[in-house]
Amino acid sequence: MNRTFYLLMGFLSLGLVMVALILQQFGYQGVAFLPCPLCIMQRVGYLGVSFACFIAMAFQPSRKAFHVLATLFAVFGLVVAGRHIWVLFHPDTSCGIDPLETWINQFELVRSLPWLFKADGLCSAQLPTILGLQVPEWSFVWFTIILIVLVQRLFKKH
């Protein structure tokens, strides 16, 4: 597995977080996309994939271990995105004050970087679709692509 692969995967994951931040700060079709707790956890998944890929790129001896870590972060993100999609189709499961939101917002990292990690939105909020899909559905698609590529590269014969 070469360094370029990890560099591209790392920047892809960072780019997806940047798209989320743009939607949060500037909105889409006049609607601000406030991140919910599940959105924040998906960001953690993308940032974890990115971090693990950048470390794998830099350190040849432990490359396979960090590749596996990136794969685990992709699985985590896929599961969270799947749960978020389920909540979108079952809006009665999400209440106004989500215990997960309280738990996430109490971390020092969230207080230091609220523009990146603070959960303000509702997980069941129906926001405008982007090319026919809600943001969690797009996230599910991207985590699936990342996971397939990582698993394929993990088992590829050199």
Short mmCIF file of N, CA and C in Angstrom, two decimals:
data_model
loop_
_atom_site.label_atom_id
_atom_site.label_comp_id
_atom_site.label_asym_id
_atom_site.label_seq_id
_atom_site.Cartn_x
_atom_site.Cartn_y
_atom_site.Cartn_z
N MET A 1 0.85 -1.18 0.00
CA MET A 1 0.00 0.00 0.00
C MET A 1 0.89 1.23 0.00
N ASN A 2 0.65 2.11 -0.92
CA ASN A 2 1.56 3.24 -1.05
C ASN A 2 1.05 4.49 -0.32
N ARG A 3 1.95 5.42 -0.18
CA ARG A 3 1.68 6.64 0.57
C ARG A 3 0.62 7.51 -0.09
N THR A 4 0.58 7.51 -1.41
CA THR A 4 -0.40 8.33 -2.13
C THR A 4 -1.83 7.91 -1.79
N PHE A 5 -2.04 6.61 -1.68
CA PHE A 5 -3.37 6.10 -1.32
C PHE A 5 -3.81 6.69 0.02
N TYR A 6 -2.94 6.63 1.02
CA TYR A 6 -3.30 7.15 2.35
C TYR A 6 -3.49 8.66 2.34
N LEU A 7 -2.68 9.35 1.57
CA LEU A 7 -2.83 10.79 1.45
C LEU A 7 -4.19 11.14 0.85
N LEU A 8 -4.58 10.45 -0.21
CA LEU A 8 -5.87 10.71 -0.86
C LEU A 8 -7.04 10.36 0.06
N MET A 9 -6.96 9.24 0.75
CA MET A 9 -8.04 8.85 1.67
C MET A 9 -8.15 9.84 2.82
N GLY A 10 -7.01 10.29 3.33
CA GLY A 10 -7.02 11.27 4.41
C GLY A 10 -7.65 12.58 3.98
N PHE A 11 -7.28 13.06 2.80
CA PHE A 11 -7.84 14.32 2.31
C PHE A 11 -9.32 14.17 1.90
N LEU A 12 -9.71 13.01 1.41
CA LEU A 12 -11.12 12.78 1.11
C LEU A 12 -11.95 12.91 2.38
N SER A 13 -11.50 12.27 3.44
CA SER A 13 -12.24 12.33 4.71
C SER A 13 -12.26 13.75 5.27
N LEU A 14 -11.15 14.45 5.20
CA LEU A 14 -11.12 15.84 5.65
C LEU A 14 -12.04 16.71 4.79
N GLY A 15 -12.06 16.45 3.50
CA GLY A 15 -12.92 17.20 2.60
C GLY A 15 -14.39 17.03 2.93
N LEU A 16 -14.77 15.82 3.32
CA LEU A 16 -16.17 15.58 3.69
C LEU A 16 -16.54 16.32 4.97
N VAL A 17 -15.60 16.42 5.90
CA VAL A 17 -15.84 17.23 7.11
C VAL A 17 -15.96 18.70 6.74
N MET A 18 -15.16 19.14 5.79
CA MET A 18 -15.24 20.54 5.33
C MET A 18 -16.60 20.83 4.69
N VAL A 19 -17.14 19.89 3.94
CA VAL A 19 -18.48 20.07 3.36
C VAL A 19 -19.50 20.23 4.49
N ALA A 20 -19.38 19.40 5.52
CA ALA A 20 -20.30 19.51 6.66
C ALA A 20 -20.18 20.88 7.34
N LEU A 21 -18.96 21.36 7.48
CA LEU A 21 -18.76 22.68 8.10
C LEU A 21 -19.33 23.80 7.24
N ILE A 22 -19.21 23.68 5.93
CA ILE A 22 -19.78 24.69 5.02
C ILE A 22 -21.31 24.69 5.14
N LEU A 23 -21.92 23.49 5.17
CA LEU A 23 -23.37 23.40 5.34
C LEU A 23 -23.80 23.98 6.69
N GLN A 24 -22.97 23.77 7.70
CA GLN A 24 -23.28 24.29 9.03
C GLN A 24 -23.17 25.81 9.07
N GLN A 25 -22.12 26.36 8.51
CA GLN A 25 -21.87 27.80 8.60
C GLN A 25 -22.70 28.62 7.62
N PHE A 26 -22.89 28.11 6.40
CA PHE A 26 -23.54 28.90 5.36
C PHE A 26 -24.91 28.37 4.96
N GLY A 27 -25.20 27.13 5.29
CA GLY A 27 -26.50 26.56 4.98
C GLY A 27 -26.64 26.17 3.52
N TYR A 28 -27.83 25.74 3.19
CA TYR A 28 -28.16 25.32 1.83
C TYR A 28 -29.64 25.63 1.63
N GLN A 29 -29.98 26.27 0.55
CA GLN A 29 -31.34 26.68 0.24
C GLN A 29 -31.94 27.50 1.39
N GLY A 30 -31.11 28.34 2.00
CA GLY A 30 -31.57 29.22 3.07
C GLY A 30 -31.76 28.55 4.42
N VAL A 31 -31.33 27.31 4.57
CA VAL A 31 -31.50 26.58 5.82
C VAL A 31 -30.13 26.25 6.39
N ALA A 32 -29.92 26.61 7.66
CA ALA A 32 -28.67 26.25 8.34
C ALA A 32 -28.75 24.79 8.76
N PHE A 33 -27.70 24.05 8.52
CA PHE A 33 -27.63 22.63 8.87
C PHE A 33 -26.91 22.51 10.21
N LEU A 34 -27.64 22.68 11.31
CA LEU A 34 -27.03 22.55 12.63
C LEU A 34 -26.73 21.08 12.90
N PRO A 35 -25.52 20.78 13.36
CA PRO A 35 -25.17 19.38 13.58
C PRO A 35 -25.83 18.81 14.83
N CYS A 36 -26.34 17.62 14.70
CA CYS A 36 -26.92 16.90 15.84
C CYS A 36 -25.83 15.99 16.44
N PRO A 37 -26.12 15.32 17.54
CA PRO A 37 -25.11 14.42 18.12
C PRO A 37 -24.63 13.33 17.16
N LEU A 38 -25.54 12.78 16.37
CA LEU A 38 -25.13 11.74 15.42
C LEU A 38 -24.26 12.33 14.31
N CYS A 39 -24.52 13.59 13.94
CA CYS A 39 -23.68 14.27 12.94
C CYS A 39 -22.25 14.43 13.48
N ILE A 40 -22.16 14.84 14.73
CA ILE A 40 -20.84 15.02 15.35
C ILE A 40 -20.09 13.70 15.41
N MET A 41 -20.80 12.62 15.74
CA MET A 41 -20.14 11.31 15.79
C MET A 41 -19.68 10.87 14.41
N GLN A 42 -20.42 11.25 13.36
CA GLN A 42 -19.98 10.94 11.99
C GLN A 42 -18.73 11.74 11.65
N ARG A 43 -18.67 12.99 12.11
CA ARG A 43 -17.45 13.79 11.90
C ARG A 43 -16.26 13.13 12.58
N VAL A 44 -16.49 12.60 13.77
CA VAL A 44 -15.41 11.89 14.47
C VAL A 44 -14.95 10.69 13.64
N GLY A 45 -15.89 9.99 13.02
CA GLY A 45 -15.53 8.87 12.14
C GLY A 45 -14.67 9.32 10.98
N TYR A 46 -15.07 10.40 10.30
CA TYR A 46 -14.28 10.92 9.18
C TYR A 46 -12.90 11.40 9.64
N LEU A 47 -12.87 12.12 10.77
CA LEU A 47 -11.58 12.60 11.27
C LEU A 47 -10.69 11.44 11.71
N GLY A 48 -11.30 10.40 12.26
CA GLY A 48 -10.54 9.20 12.64
C GLY A 48 -9.93 8.51 11.43
N VAL A 49 -10.71 8.38 10.36
CA VAL A 49 -10.20 7.79 9.12
C VAL A 49 -9.04 8.64 8.61
N SER A 50 -9.24 9.95 8.61
CA SER A 50 -8.21 10.86 8.11
C SER A 50 -6.93 10.76 8.94
N PHE A 51 -7.07 10.83 10.25
CA PHE A 51 -5.91 10.74 11.15
C PHE A 51 -5.17 9.43 10.95
N ALA A 52 -5.90 8.31 10.94
CA ALA A 52 -5.27 7.00 10.79
C ALA A 52 -4.57 6.88 9.44
N CYS A 53 -5.17 7.43 8.39
CA CYS A 53 -4.54 7.37 7.06
C CYS A 53 -3.28 8.22 7.00
N PHE A 54 -3.30 9.40 7.61
CA PHE A 54 -2.10 10.24 7.62
C PHE A 54 -0.97 9.59 8.42
N ILE A 55 -1.31 8.95 9.53
CA ILE A 55 -0.29 8.24 10.32
C ILE A 55 0.24 7.04 9.53
N ALA A 56 -0.66 6.31 8.86
CA ALA A 56 -0.23 5.17 8.05
C ALA A 56 0.68 5.62 6.92
N MET A 57 0.40 6.78 6.37
CA MET A 57 1.25 7.32 5.31
C MET A 57 2.65 7.62 5.83
N ALA A 58 2.72 8.13 7.04
CA ALA A 58 4.00 8.60 7.57
C ALA A 58 4.87 7.48 8.14
N PHE A 59 4.27 6.42 8.66
CA PHE A 59 5.05 5.39 9.36
C PHE A 59 4.88 4.03 8.71
N GLN A 60 5.83 3.66 7.89
CA GLN A 60 5.82 2.39 7.17
C GLN A 60 5.72 1.17 8.10
N PRO A 61 6.48 1.10 9.21
CA PRO A 61 6.43 -0.13 10.01
C PRO A 61 5.06 -0.43 10.60
N SER A 62 4.29 0.58 10.92
CA SER A 62 2.98 0.34 11.53
C SER A 62 1.83 0.66 10.59
N ARG A 63 2.10 0.65 9.32
CA ARG A 63 1.11 1.04 8.32
C ARG A 63 -0.13 0.16 8.35
N LYS A 64 0.05 -1.13 8.45
CA LYS A 64 -1.10 -2.05 8.43
C LYS A 64 -1.99 -1.84 9.65
N ALA A 65 -1.39 -1.59 10.81
CA ALA A 65 -2.19 -1.35 12.03
C ALA A 65 -3.04 -0.10 11.88
N PHE A 66 -2.48 0.96 11.33
CA PHE A 66 -3.26 2.19 11.15
C PHE A 66 -4.27 2.05 10.02
N HIS A 67 -3.99 1.20 9.04
CA HIS A 67 -4.97 0.91 8.01
C HIS A 67 -6.19 0.23 8.64
N VAL A 68 -5.93 -0.73 9.52
CA VAL A 68 -7.02 -1.41 10.23
C VAL A 68 -7.78 -0.40 11.10
N LEU A 69 -7.07 0.51 11.76
CA LEU A 69 -7.72 1.54 12.56
C LEU A 69 -8.62 2.43 11.69
N ALA A 70 -8.14 2.83 10.53
CA ALA A 70 -8.96 3.62 9.60
C ALA A 70 -10.21 2.84 9.20
N THR A 71 -10.05 1.55 8.96
CA THR A 71 -11.19 0.70 8.62
C THR A 71 -12.20 0.65 9.75
N LEU A 72 -11.72 0.55 10.98
CA LEU A 72 -12.63 0.54 12.14
C LEU A 72 -13.37 1.87 12.28
N PHE A 73 -12.68 2.98 12.04
CA PHE A 73 -13.36 4.29 12.07
C PHE A 73 -14.42 4.37 10.97
N ALA A 74 -14.14 3.80 9.81
CA ALA A 74 -15.13 3.80 8.72
C ALA A 74 -16.35 2.96 9.10
N VAL A 75 -16.12 1.82 9.75
CA VAL A 75 -17.24 0.99 10.23
C VAL A 75 -18.05 1.76 11.26
N PHE A 76 -17.36 2.43 12.18
CA PHE A 76 -18.04 3.24 13.20
C PHE A 76 -18.92 4.30 12.53
N GLY A 77 -18.36 5.03 11.59
CA GLY A 77 -19.12 6.06 10.89
C GLY A 77 -20.30 5.50 10.12
N LEU A 78 -20.11 4.35 9.50
CA LEU A 78 -21.19 3.71 8.75
C LEU A 78 -22.34 3.32 9.67
N VAL A 79 -22.02 2.77 10.83
CA VAL A 79 -23.05 2.39 11.79
C VAL A 79 -23.79 3.62 12.30
N VAL A 80 -23.06 4.68 12.63
CA VAL A 80 -23.69 5.90 13.12
C VAL A 80 -24.57 6.52 12.03
N ALA A 81 -24.08 6.57 10.80
CA ALA A 81 -24.89 7.11 9.69
C ALA A 81 -26.14 6.26 9.48
N GLY A 82 -26.00 4.94 9.59
CA GLY A 82 -27.16 4.06 9.48
C GLY A 82 -28.19 4.34 10.56
N ARG A 83 -27.72 4.52 11.77
CA ARG A 83 -28.62 4.87 12.89
C ARG A 83 -29.30 6.22 12.62
N HIS A 84 -28.56 7.17 12.09
CA HIS A 84 -29.11 8.49 11.80
C HIS A 84 -30.21 8.39 10.75
N ILE A 85 -29.99 7.59 9.74
CA ILE A 85 -31.02 7.39 8.71
C ILE A 85 -32.26 6.77 9.33
N TRP A 86 -32.06 5.80 10.21
CA TRP A 86 -33.19 5.16 10.89
C TRP A 86 -33.98 6.19 11.68
N VAL A 87 -33.29 7.09 12.39
CA VAL A 87 -33.95 8.14 13.16
C VAL A 87 -34.73 9.08 12.25
N LEU A 88 -34.19 9.39 11.07
CA LEU A 88 -34.91 10.25 10.13
C LEU A 88 -36.25 9.65 9.72
N PHE A 89 -36.30 8.33 9.59
CA PHE A 89 -37.53 7.67 9.19
C PHE A 89 -38.42 7.31 10.38
N HIS A 90 -37.92 7.52 11.60
CA HIS A 90 -38.68 7.30 12.83
C HIS A 90 -38.50 8.51 13.74
N PRO A 91 -39.03 9.67 13.35
CA PRO A 91 -38.75 10.91 14.07
C PRO A 91 -39.24 10.93 15.51
N ASP A 92 -40.16 10.04 15.87
CA ASP A 92 -40.64 10.01 17.24
C ASP A 92 -39.60 9.47 18.22
N THR A 93 -38.47 8.92 17.71
CA THR A 93 -37.44 8.39 18.60
C THR A 93 -36.49 9.46 19.10
N SER A 94 -36.54 10.65 18.54
CA SER A 94 -35.65 11.73 18.94
C SER A 94 -36.46 12.79 19.68
N CYS A 95 -35.95 13.23 20.83
CA CYS A 95 -36.66 14.25 21.59
C CYS A 95 -35.88 15.57 21.54
N GLY A 96 -36.44 16.61 22.11
CA GLY A 96 -35.83 17.93 22.08
C GLY A 96 -34.47 17.99 22.75
N ILE A 97 -34.34 17.40 23.92
CA ILE A 97 -33.07 17.40 24.63
C ILE A 97 -32.56 15.96 24.61
N ASP A 98 -31.61 15.74 23.77
CA ASP A 98 -31.06 14.40 23.57
C ASP A 98 -29.95 14.15 24.60
N PRO A 99 -30.00 13.06 25.37
CA PRO A 99 -28.93 12.78 26.33
C PRO A 99 -27.57 12.66 25.67
N LEU A 100 -27.53 12.18 24.43
CA LEU A 100 -26.27 12.07 23.71
C LEU A 100 -25.69 13.46 23.44
N GLU A 101 -26.56 14.44 23.17
CA GLU A 101 -26.11 15.81 22.94
C GLU A 101 -25.45 16.37 24.20
N THR A 102 -26.08 16.15 25.35
CA THR A 102 -25.53 16.62 26.62
C THR A 102 -24.18 15.98 26.89
N TRP A 103 -24.07 14.69 26.61
CA TRP A 103 -22.83 13.96 26.85
C TRP A 103 -21.72 14.48 25.93
N ILE A 104 -22.02 14.67 24.65
CA ILE A 104 -21.01 15.14 23.69
C ILE A 104 -20.55 16.55 24.02
N ASN A 105 -21.49 17.43 24.33
CA ASN A 105 -21.16 18.84 24.54
C ASN A 105 -20.39 19.12 25.83
N GLN A 106 -20.26 18.15 26.72
CA GLN A 106 -19.54 18.39 27.96
C GLN A 106 -18.03 18.19 27.84
N PHE A 107 -17.53 17.66 26.72
CA PHE A 107 -16.10 17.43 26.55
C PHE A 107 -15.34 18.74 26.33
N GLU A 108 -14.11 18.78 26.82
CA GLU A 108 -13.28 19.97 26.68
C GLU A 108 -12.97 20.28 25.22
N LEU A 109 -12.80 19.23 24.42
CA LEU A 109 -12.55 19.43 22.98
C LEU A 109 -13.71 20.18 22.33
N VAL A 110 -14.92 19.87 22.74
CA VAL A 110 -16.10 20.54 22.20
C VAL A 110 -16.10 22.01 22.62
N ARG A 111 -15.73 22.26 23.85
CA ARG A 111 -15.67 23.65 24.32
C ARG A 111 -14.56 24.42 23.62
N SER A 112 -13.48 23.74 23.26
CA SER A 112 -12.37 24.40 22.57
C SER A 112 -12.66 24.65 21.10
N LEU A 113 -13.37 23.72 20.46
CA LEU A 113 -13.68 23.82 19.03
C LEU A 113 -15.19 23.68 18.80
N PRO A 114 -15.99 24.60 19.32
CA PRO A 114 -17.45 24.43 19.18
C PRO A 114 -17.92 24.47 17.74
N TRP A 115 -17.24 25.19 16.87
CA TRP A 115 -17.63 25.27 15.46
C TRP A 115 -17.48 23.93 14.75
N LEU A 116 -16.71 23.00 15.35
CA LEU A 116 -16.49 21.70 14.73
C LEU A 116 -17.26 20.58 15.44
N PHE A 117 -17.36 20.66 16.77
CA PHE A 117 -17.88 19.52 17.53
C PHE A 117 -19.14 19.78 18.35
N LYS A 118 -19.66 20.99 18.42
CA LYS A 118 -20.82 21.24 19.27
C LYS A 118 -22.10 20.78 18.57
N ALA A 119 -22.86 19.95 19.29
CA ALA A 119 -24.12 19.43 18.76
C ALA A 119 -25.25 20.39 19.13
N ASP A 120 -25.89 20.98 18.12
CA ASP A 120 -26.97 21.93 18.33
C ASP A 120 -28.30 21.49 17.72
N GLY A 121 -28.25 20.61 16.77
CA GLY A 121 -29.45 20.26 16.01
C GLY A 121 -30.15 19.02 16.53
N LEU A 122 -31.29 18.75 15.92
CA LEU A 122 -32.06 17.55 16.23
C LEU A 122 -31.75 16.47 15.20
N CYS A 123 -31.57 15.25 15.66
CA CYS A 123 -31.25 14.15 14.75
C CYS A 123 -32.39 13.84 13.79
N SER A 124 -33.61 14.16 14.18
CA SER A 124 -34.76 13.85 13.33
C SER A 124 -35.17 15.01 12.42
N ALA A 125 -34.39 16.10 12.40
CA ALA A 125 -34.73 17.26 11.58
C ALA A 125 -34.69 16.90 10.10
N GLN A 126 -35.77 17.22 9.40
CA GLN A 126 -35.84 16.98 7.96
C GLN A 126 -35.32 18.23 7.26
N LEU A 127 -34.10 18.19 6.80
CA LEU A 127 -33.47 19.32 6.11
C LEU A 127 -33.59 19.12 4.61
N PRO A 128 -33.35 20.18 3.82
CA PRO A 128 -33.43 20.03 2.36
C PRO A 128 -32.47 18.95 1.85
N THR A 129 -32.93 18.22 0.85
CA THR A 129 -32.08 17.18 0.27
C THR A 129 -31.05 17.82 -0.66
N ILE A 130 -29.95 17.14 -0.81
CA ILE A 130 -28.89 17.56 -1.72
C ILE A 130 -28.78 16.46 -2.77
N LEU A 131 -29.13 16.79 -3.99
CA LEU A 131 -29.18 15.82 -5.09
C LEU A 131 -30.02 14.59 -4.71
N GLY A 132 -31.12 14.85 -4.03
CA GLY A 132 -32.09 13.80 -3.71
C GLY A 132 -31.86 13.03 -2.43
N LEU A 133 -30.75 13.30 -1.72
CA LEU A 133 -30.46 12.56 -0.48
C LEU A 133 -30.27 13.52 0.69
N GLN A 134 -30.68 13.07 1.87
CA GLN A 134 -30.40 13.81 3.09
C GLN A 134 -28.90 13.66 3.41
N VAL A 135 -28.37 14.56 4.22
CA VAL A 135 -26.94 14.53 4.57
C VAL A 135 -26.54 13.19 5.20
N PRO A 136 -27.32 12.61 6.14
CA PRO A 136 -26.92 11.30 6.68
C PRO A 136 -26.87 10.20 5.63
N GLU A 137 -27.74 10.30 4.63
CA GLU A 137 -27.71 9.31 3.56
C GLU A 137 -26.44 9.47 2.72
N TRP A 138 -26.06 10.72 2.45
CA TRP A 138 -24.78 10.95 1.76
C TRP A 138 -23.62 10.43 2.59
N SER A 139 -23.68 10.67 3.88
CA SER A 139 -22.62 10.19 4.76
C SER A 139 -22.53 8.67 4.71
N PHE A 140 -23.68 8.00 4.71
CA PHE A 140 -23.71 6.54 4.61
C PHE A 140 -23.06 6.08 3.31
N VAL A 141 -23.37 6.77 2.22
CA VAL A 141 -22.78 6.42 0.91
C VAL A 141 -21.26 6.57 0.97
N TRP A 142 -20.79 7.71 1.51
CA TRP A 142 -19.34 7.96 1.55
C TRP A 142 -18.62 7.01 2.49
N PHE A 143 -19.22 6.72 3.65
CA PHE A 143 -18.58 5.75 4.54
C PHE A 143 -18.53 4.36 3.89
N THR A 144 -19.56 4.01 3.14
CA THR A 144 -19.56 2.73 2.43
C THR A 144 -18.44 2.67 1.41
N ILE A 145 -18.29 3.74 0.63
CA ILE A 145 -17.22 3.79 -0.38
C ILE A 145 -15.85 3.70 0.31
N ILE A 146 -15.65 4.49 1.35
CA ILE A 146 -14.37 4.47 2.07
C ILE A 146 -14.10 3.09 2.63
N LEU A 147 -15.11 2.47 3.23
CA LEU A 147 -14.93 1.14 3.82
C LEU A 147 -14.59 0.10 2.76
N ILE A 148 -15.29 0.12 1.65
CA ILE A 148 -15.02 -0.84 0.57
C ILE A 148 -13.59 -0.68 0.06
N VAL A 149 -13.17 0.56 -0.15
CA VAL A 149 -11.82 0.80 -0.66
C VAL A 149 -10.78 0.36 0.37
N LEU A 150 -10.99 0.68 1.63
CA LEU A 150 -10.02 0.29 2.67
C LEU A 150 -9.93 -1.23 2.81
N VAL A 151 -11.07 -1.90 2.82
CA VAL A 151 -11.06 -3.36 2.94
C VAL A 151 -10.43 -3.99 1.71
N GLN A 152 -10.76 -3.48 0.54
CA GLN A 152 -10.19 -4.01 -0.70
C GLN A 152 -8.67 -3.86 -0.69
N ARG A 153 -8.19 -2.70 -0.27
CA ARG A 153 -6.74 -2.47 -0.23
C ARG A 153 -6.07 -3.27 0.88
N LEU A 154 -6.78 -3.55 1.95
CA LEU A 154 -6.21 -4.32 3.06
C LEU A 154 -5.89 -5.74 2.63
N PHE A 155 -6.77 -6.32 1.81
CA PHE A 155 -6.60 -7.71 1.40
C PHE A 155 -6.00 -7.86 0.02
N LYS A 156 -5.60 -6.77 -0.59
CA LYS A 156 -5.00 -6.83 -1.94
C LYS A 156 -3.61 -7.44 -1.83
N LYS A 157 -3.33 -8.36 -2.74
CA LYS A 157 -2.00 -8.97 -2.81
C LYS A 157 -1.05 -8.02 -3.49
N HIS A 158 0.15 -7.93 -2.96
CA HIS A 158 1.16 -7.02 -3.54
C HIS A 158 2.06 -7.77 -4.48
#
